CSV table of C-alpha atoms and ligand atoms in Angstrom, one decimal:
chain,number,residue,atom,x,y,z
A,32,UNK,CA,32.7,-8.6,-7.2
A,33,UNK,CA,30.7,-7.8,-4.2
A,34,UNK,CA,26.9,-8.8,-3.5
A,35,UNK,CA,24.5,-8.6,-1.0
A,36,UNK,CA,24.4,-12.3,0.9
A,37,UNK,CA,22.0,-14.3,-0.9
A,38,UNK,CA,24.0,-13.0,-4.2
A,39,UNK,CA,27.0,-15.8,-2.7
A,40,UNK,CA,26.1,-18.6,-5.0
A,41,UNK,CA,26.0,-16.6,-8.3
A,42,UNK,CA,29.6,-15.0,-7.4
A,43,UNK,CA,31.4,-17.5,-9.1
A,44,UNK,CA,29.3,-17.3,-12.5
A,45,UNK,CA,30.4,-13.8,-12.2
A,46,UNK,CA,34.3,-14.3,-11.7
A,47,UNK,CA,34.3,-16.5,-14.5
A,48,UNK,CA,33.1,-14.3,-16.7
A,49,UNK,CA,35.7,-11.8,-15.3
A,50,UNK,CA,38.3,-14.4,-15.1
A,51,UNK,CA,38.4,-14.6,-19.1
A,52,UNK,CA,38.7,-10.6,-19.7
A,53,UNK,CA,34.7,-10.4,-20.1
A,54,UNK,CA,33.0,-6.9,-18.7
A,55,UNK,CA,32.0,-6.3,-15.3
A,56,UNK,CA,28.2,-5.7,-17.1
A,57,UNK,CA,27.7,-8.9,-18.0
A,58,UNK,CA,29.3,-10.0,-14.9
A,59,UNK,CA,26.4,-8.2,-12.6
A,60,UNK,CA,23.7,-9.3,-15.0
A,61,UNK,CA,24.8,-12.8,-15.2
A,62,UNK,CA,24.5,-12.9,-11.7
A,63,UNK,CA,21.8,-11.6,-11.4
A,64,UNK,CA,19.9,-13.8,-13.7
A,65,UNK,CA,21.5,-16.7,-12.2
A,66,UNK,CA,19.6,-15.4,-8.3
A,67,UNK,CA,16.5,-14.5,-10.7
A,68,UNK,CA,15.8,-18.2,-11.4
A,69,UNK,CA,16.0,-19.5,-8.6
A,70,UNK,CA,12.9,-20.3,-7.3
A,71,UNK,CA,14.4,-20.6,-3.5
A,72,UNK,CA,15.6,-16.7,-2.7
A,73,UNK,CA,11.8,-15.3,-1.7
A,74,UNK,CA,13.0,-12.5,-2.5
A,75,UNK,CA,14.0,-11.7,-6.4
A,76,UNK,CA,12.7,-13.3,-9.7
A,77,UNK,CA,10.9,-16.6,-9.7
A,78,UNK,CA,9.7,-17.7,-6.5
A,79,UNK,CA,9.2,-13.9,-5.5
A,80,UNK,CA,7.1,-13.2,-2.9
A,81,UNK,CA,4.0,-11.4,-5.0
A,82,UNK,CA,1.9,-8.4,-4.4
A,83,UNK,CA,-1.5,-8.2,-2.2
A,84,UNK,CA,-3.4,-10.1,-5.6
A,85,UNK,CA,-0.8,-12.6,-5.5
A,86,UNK,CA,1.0,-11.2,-8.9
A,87,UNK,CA,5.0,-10.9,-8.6
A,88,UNK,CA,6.0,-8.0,-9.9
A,89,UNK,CA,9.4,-7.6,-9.8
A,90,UNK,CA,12.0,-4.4,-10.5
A,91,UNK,CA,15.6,-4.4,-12.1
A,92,UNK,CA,18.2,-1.9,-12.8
A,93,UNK,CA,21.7,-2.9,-14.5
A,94,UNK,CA,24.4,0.6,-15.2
A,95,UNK,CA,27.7,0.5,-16.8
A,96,UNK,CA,29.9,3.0,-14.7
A,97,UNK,CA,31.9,4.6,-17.5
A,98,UNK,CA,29.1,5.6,-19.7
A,99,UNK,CA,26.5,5.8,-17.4
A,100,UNK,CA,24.3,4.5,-19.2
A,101,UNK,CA,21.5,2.6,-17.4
A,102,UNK,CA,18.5,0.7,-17.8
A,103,UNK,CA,15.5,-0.2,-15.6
A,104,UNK,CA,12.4,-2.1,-15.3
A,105,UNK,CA,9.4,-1.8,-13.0
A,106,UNK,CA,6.4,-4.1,-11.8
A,107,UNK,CA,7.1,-6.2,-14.7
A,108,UNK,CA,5.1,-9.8,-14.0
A,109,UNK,CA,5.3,-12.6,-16.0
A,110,UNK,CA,9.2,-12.5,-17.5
A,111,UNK,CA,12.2,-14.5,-15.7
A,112,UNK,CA,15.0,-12.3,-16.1
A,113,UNK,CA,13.8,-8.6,-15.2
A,114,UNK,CA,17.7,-7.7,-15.3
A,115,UNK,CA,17.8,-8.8,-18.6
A,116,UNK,CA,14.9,-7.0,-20.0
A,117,UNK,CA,16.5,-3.7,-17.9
A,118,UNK,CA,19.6,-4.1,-20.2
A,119,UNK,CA,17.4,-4.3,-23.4
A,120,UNK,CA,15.9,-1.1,-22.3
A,121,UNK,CA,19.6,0.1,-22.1
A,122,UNK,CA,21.0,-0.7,-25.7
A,123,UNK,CA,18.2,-1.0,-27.6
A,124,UNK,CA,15.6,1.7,-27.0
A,125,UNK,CA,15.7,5.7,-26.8
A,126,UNK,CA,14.4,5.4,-22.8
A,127,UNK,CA,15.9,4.3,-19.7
A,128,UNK,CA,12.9,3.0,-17.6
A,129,UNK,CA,9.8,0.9,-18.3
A,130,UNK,CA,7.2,-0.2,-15.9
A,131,UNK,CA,4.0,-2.7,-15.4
A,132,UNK,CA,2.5,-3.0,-18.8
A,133,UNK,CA,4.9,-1.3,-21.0
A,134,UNK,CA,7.9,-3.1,-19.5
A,135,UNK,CA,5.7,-6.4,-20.2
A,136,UNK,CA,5.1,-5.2,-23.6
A,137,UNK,CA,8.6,-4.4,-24.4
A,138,UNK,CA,9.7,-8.2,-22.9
A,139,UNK,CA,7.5,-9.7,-25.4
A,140,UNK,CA,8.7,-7.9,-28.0
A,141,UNK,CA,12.1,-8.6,-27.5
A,142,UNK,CA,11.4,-12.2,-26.8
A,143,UNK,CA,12.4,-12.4,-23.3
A,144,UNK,CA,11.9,-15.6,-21.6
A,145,UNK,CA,8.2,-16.1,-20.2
A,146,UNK,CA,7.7,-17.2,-16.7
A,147,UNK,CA,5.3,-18.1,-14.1
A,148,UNK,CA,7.1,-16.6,-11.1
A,149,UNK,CA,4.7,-17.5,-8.3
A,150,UNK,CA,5.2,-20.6,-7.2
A,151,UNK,CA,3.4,-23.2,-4.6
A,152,UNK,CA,5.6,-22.4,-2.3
A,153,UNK,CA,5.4,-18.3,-2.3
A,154,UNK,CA,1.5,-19.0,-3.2
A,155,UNK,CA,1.0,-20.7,0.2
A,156,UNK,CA,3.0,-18.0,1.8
A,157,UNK,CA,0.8,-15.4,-0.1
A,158,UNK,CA,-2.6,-17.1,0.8
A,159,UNK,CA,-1.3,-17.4,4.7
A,160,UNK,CA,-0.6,-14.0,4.7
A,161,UNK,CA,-4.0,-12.8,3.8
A,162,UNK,CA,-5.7,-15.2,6.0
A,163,UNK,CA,-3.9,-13.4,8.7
A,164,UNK,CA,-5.5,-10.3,7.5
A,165,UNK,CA,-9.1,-11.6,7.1
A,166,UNK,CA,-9.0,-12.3,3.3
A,167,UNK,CA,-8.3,-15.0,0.8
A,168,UNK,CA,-7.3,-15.0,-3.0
A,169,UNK,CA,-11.4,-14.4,-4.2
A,170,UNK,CA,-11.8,-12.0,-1.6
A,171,UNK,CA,-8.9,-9.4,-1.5
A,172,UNK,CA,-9.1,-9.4,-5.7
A,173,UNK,CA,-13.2,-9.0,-5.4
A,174,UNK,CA,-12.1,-5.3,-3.4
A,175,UNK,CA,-12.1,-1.9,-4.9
A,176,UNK,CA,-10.3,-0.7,-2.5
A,177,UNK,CA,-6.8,-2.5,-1.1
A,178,UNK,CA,-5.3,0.0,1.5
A,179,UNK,CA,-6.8,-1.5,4.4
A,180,UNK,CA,-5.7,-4.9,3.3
A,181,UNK,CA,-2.5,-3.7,2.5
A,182,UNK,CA,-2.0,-2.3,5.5
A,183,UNK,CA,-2.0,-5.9,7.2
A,184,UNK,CA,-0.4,-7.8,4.6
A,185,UNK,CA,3.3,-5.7,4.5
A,186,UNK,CA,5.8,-6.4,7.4
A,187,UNK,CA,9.3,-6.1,7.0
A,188,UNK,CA,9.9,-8.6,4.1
A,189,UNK,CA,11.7,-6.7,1.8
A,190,UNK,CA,14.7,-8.8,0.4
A,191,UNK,CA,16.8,-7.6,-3.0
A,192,UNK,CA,20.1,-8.9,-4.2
A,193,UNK,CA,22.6,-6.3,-5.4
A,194,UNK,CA,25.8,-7.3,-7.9
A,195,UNK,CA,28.6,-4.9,-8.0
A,196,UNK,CA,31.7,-5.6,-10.1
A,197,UNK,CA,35.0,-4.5,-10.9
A,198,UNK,CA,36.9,-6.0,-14.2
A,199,UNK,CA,40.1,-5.9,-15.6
A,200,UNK,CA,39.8,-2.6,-17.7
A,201,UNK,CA,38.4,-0.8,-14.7
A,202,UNK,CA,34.8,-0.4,-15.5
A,203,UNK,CA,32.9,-0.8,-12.5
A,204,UNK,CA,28.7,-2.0,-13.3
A,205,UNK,CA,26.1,-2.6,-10.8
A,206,UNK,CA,23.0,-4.5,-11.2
A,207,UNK,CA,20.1,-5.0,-8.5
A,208,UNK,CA,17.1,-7.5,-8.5
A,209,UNK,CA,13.9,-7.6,-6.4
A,210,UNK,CA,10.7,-8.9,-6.1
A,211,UNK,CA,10.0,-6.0,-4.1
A,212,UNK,CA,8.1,-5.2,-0.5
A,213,UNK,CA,6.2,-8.5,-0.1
A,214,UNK,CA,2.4,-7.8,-0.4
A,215,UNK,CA,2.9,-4.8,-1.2
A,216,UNK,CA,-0.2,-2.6,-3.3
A,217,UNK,CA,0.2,-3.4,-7.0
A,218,UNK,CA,2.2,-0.8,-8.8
A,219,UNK,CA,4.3,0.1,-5.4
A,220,UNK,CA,8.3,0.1,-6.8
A,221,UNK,CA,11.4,0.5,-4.5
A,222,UNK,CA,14.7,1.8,-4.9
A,223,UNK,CA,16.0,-1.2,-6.6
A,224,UNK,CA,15.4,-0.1,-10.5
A,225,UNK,CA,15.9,3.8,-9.4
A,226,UNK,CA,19.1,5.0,-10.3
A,227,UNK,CA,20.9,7.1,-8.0
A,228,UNK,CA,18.3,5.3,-4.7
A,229,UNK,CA,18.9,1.7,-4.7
A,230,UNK,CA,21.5,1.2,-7.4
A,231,UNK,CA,24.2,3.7,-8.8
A,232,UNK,CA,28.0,3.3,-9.8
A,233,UNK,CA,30.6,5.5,-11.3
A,234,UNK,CA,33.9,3.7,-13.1
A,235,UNK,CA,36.0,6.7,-12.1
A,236,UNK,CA,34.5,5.9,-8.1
A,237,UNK,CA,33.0,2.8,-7.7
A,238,UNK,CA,29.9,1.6,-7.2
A,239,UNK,CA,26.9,1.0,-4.1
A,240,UNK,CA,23.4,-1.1,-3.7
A,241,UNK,CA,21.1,-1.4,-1.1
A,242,UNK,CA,18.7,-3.5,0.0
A,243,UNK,CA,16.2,-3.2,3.2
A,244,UNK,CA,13.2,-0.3,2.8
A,245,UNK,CA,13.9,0.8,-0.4
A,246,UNK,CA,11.4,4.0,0.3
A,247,UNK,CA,13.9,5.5,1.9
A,248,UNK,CA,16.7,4.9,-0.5
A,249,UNK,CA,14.4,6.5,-2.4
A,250,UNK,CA,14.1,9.7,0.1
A,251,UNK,CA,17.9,9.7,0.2
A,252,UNK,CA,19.1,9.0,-2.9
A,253,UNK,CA,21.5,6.6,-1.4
A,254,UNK,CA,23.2,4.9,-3.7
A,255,UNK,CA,24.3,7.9,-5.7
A,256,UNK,CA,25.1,9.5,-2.3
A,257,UNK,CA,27.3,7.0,-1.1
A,258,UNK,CA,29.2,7.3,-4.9
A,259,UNK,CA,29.8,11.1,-4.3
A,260,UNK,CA,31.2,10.2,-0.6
A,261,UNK,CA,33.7,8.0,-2.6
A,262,UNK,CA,34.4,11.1,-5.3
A,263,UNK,CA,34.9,13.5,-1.8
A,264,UNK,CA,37.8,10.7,-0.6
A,265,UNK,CA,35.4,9.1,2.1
A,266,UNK,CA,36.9,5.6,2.7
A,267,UNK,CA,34.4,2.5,1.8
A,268,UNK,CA,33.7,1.7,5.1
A,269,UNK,CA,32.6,5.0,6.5
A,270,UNK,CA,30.8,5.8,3.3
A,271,UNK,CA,28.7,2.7,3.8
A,272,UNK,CA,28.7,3.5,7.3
A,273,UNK,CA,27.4,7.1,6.5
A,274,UNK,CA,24.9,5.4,4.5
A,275,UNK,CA,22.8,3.6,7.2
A,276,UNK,CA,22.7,7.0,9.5
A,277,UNK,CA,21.3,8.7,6.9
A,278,UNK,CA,18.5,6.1,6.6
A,279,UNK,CA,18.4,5.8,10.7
A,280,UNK,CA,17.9,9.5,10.8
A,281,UNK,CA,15.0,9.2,9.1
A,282,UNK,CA,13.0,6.0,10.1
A,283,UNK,CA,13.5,2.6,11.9
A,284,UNK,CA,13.2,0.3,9.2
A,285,UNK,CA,15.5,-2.5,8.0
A,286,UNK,CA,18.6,-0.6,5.9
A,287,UNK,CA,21.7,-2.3,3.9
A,288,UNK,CA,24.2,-1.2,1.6
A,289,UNK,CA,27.3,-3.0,-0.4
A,290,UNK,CA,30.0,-0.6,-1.4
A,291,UNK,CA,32.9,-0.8,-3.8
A,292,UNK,CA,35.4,1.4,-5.0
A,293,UNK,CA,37.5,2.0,-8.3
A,294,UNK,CA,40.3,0.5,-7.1
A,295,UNK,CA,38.8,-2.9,-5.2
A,296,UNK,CA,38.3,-1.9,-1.5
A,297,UNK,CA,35.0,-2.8,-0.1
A,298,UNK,CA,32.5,-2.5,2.6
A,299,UNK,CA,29.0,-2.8,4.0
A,300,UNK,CA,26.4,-1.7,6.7
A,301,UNK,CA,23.4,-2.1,8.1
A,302,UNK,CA,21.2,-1.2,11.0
A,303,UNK,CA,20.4,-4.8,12.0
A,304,UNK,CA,22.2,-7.6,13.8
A,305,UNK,CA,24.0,-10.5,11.6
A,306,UNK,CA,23.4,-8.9,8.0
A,307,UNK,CA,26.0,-10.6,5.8
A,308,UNK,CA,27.9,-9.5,2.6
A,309,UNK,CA,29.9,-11.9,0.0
A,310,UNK,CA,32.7,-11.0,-2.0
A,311,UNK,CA,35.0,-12.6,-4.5
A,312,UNK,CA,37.9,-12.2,-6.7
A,313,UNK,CA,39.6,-14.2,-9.6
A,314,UNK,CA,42.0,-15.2,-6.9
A,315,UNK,CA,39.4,-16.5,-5.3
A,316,UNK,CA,38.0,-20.1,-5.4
A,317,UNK,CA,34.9,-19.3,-3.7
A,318,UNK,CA,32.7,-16.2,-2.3
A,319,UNK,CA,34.1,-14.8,0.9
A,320,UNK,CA,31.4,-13.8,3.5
A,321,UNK,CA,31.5,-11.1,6.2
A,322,UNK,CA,29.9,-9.2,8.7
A,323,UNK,CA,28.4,-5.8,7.6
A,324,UNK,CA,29.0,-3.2,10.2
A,325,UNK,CA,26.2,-2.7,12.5
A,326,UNK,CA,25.0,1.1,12.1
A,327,UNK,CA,22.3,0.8,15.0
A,328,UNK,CA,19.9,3.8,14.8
A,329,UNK,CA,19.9,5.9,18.1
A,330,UNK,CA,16.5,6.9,20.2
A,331,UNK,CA,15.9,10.6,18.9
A,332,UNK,CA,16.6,12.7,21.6
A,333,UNK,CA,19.4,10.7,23.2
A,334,UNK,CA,22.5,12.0,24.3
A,335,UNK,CA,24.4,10.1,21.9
A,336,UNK,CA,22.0,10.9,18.7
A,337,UNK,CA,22.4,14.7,20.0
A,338,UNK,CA,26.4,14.4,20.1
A,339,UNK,CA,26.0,13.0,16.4
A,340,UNK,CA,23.4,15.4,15.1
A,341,UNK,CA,26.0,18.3,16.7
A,342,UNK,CA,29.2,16.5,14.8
A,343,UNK,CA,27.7,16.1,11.9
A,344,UNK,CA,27.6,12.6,12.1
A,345,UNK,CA,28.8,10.6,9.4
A,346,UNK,CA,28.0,13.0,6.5
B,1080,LIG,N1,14.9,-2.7,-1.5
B,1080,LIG,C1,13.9,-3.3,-2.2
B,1080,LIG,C2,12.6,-2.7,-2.1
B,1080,LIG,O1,12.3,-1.9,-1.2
B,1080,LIG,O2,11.8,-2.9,-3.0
């Protein structure tokens, strides 16, 4: 299994699960749901940072590699395991993707656990935050209009966690968890419960996650992009690589990807210093933690971004 950094302490609940011959699906989404409750990671499930009104919406997406089939949710607030209710959307309706009220809907049917995600903790955060821009709880939900606000309230807080997994039959899953952009307008969704931006895997390939500014995931369809480097023969480390200048080329903004492929190599990159990644195999009796390459993005109009532009660069 591979995971973004904060996904270390769930890595063993995964290999377990792997361990005894179980699928590398309910690997990803019982680590997942194991990063979900814990109210300490600011940045997925409880104890999510919340939106401009202080609501924590968070976004899921879980896929099985070999049938591709998928399942996402979006802006879903009030539930504690978002992955979970991605997976129901996945075997038990006719769709792929529910968001904000639907999603919600669909939880309660199903009977997914309830939860009150925002805790003191993130509230104090939350109410701190719109001090700085001029507002508190009564005033920024008295507005009809939140742009302005919004405008203040979003920096570069934009943590995910991403599970990729590998089992013993060779089916390859992915799952990927966030609370989203911190602040952010209600409604706003990233790449994390878009197939093909922040989440996409391929048993036949392997599999890739990002976290960062999921917008431009989004712009680049990253994750399925990385996946079709694999297909082309593009080793995991210059895939991910190839990854971050794609996002450098088009704004400076926080980028990260994981990367695995079908037969276990792994890799991961980002455009900012110290970004960690965590691995672990059945071998292995705890996560291992490394370095992701650093994919720094270039001044435009520097010699060196003109040498790359003219080779190509990673693509
Ligand atoms: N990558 C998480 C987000 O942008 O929501």
């Amino acid at each position: 299994m591979v995971a973004s950094g904060n996904g270390a302490p769930a890595l063993p609940a995964g290999i377990r699960i792997l361990a005894r011959g179980g699928s590398a699906l309910d690997a990803v989404e019982a680590c997942a749901k194991f990063i979900e409750a814990d109210p300490t990671d600011t940045s997925v499930g409880r104890g999510g940072r919340p939106n401009v009104l202080g609501v924590v919406e968070l976004d899921a997406s879980i896929m099985d590699g070999t049938t591709h089939r998928t399942g996402a949710v979006a802006a879903l607030a009030g539930y504690l395991h978002p992955i979970s209710v991605a997976r129901a959307v996945m075997e038990r309706t006719p769709h792929v993707f529910l968001v904000g009220n639907g999603a919600a809907r669909f939880a309660r049917e199903i009977g997914a656990n309830r939860a009150q995600n925002l805790t003191a903790s993130t509230r104090k955060l939350w109410v701190e935050r719109l001090g700085k821009a001029g507002e508190t709880p009564a005033s920024v939900r008295r507005r009809a209009k939140l742009l302005g606000v919004v405008r203040k309230t979003v920096k570069e807080e934009r943590g995910t966690v991403n599970f990729l997994a590998l089992d013993r039959r060779g089916d390859v899953a992915s799952a990927v968890s966030t609370s989203g952009w911190a602040y952010k307008y209600p409604g706003r969704v990233g790449d994390s419960p878009i197939i093909g931006a922040g989440n996409f895997c391929d048993s036949r390939y392997g599999a890739a996650a990002c976290t960062g500014y999921g917008e431009l995931a989004i712009r680049g369809v990253t994750a399925k992009t990385a996946v079709d480097r694999l297909a082309s023969g593009m080793p995991v480390d210059v895939t991910a690589q190839a990854a971050i200048a794609d996002a450098n080329a088009l704004e400076d903004a926080a980028f990260n990807i994981v990367v695995l492929s079908a037969d276990g190599a792994h890799a991961a990159a980002t455009n900012r210093e110290g970004r960690r990644y965590v691995w672990m195999t059945a071998a292995m009796k705890e996560p291992a933690t490394a370095l992701r390459a650093l994919v720094p993005r270039e001044r435009r109009g520097s010699p060196s971004s003109r040498a790359s532009a003219r080779a190509g660069s990673l693509r």
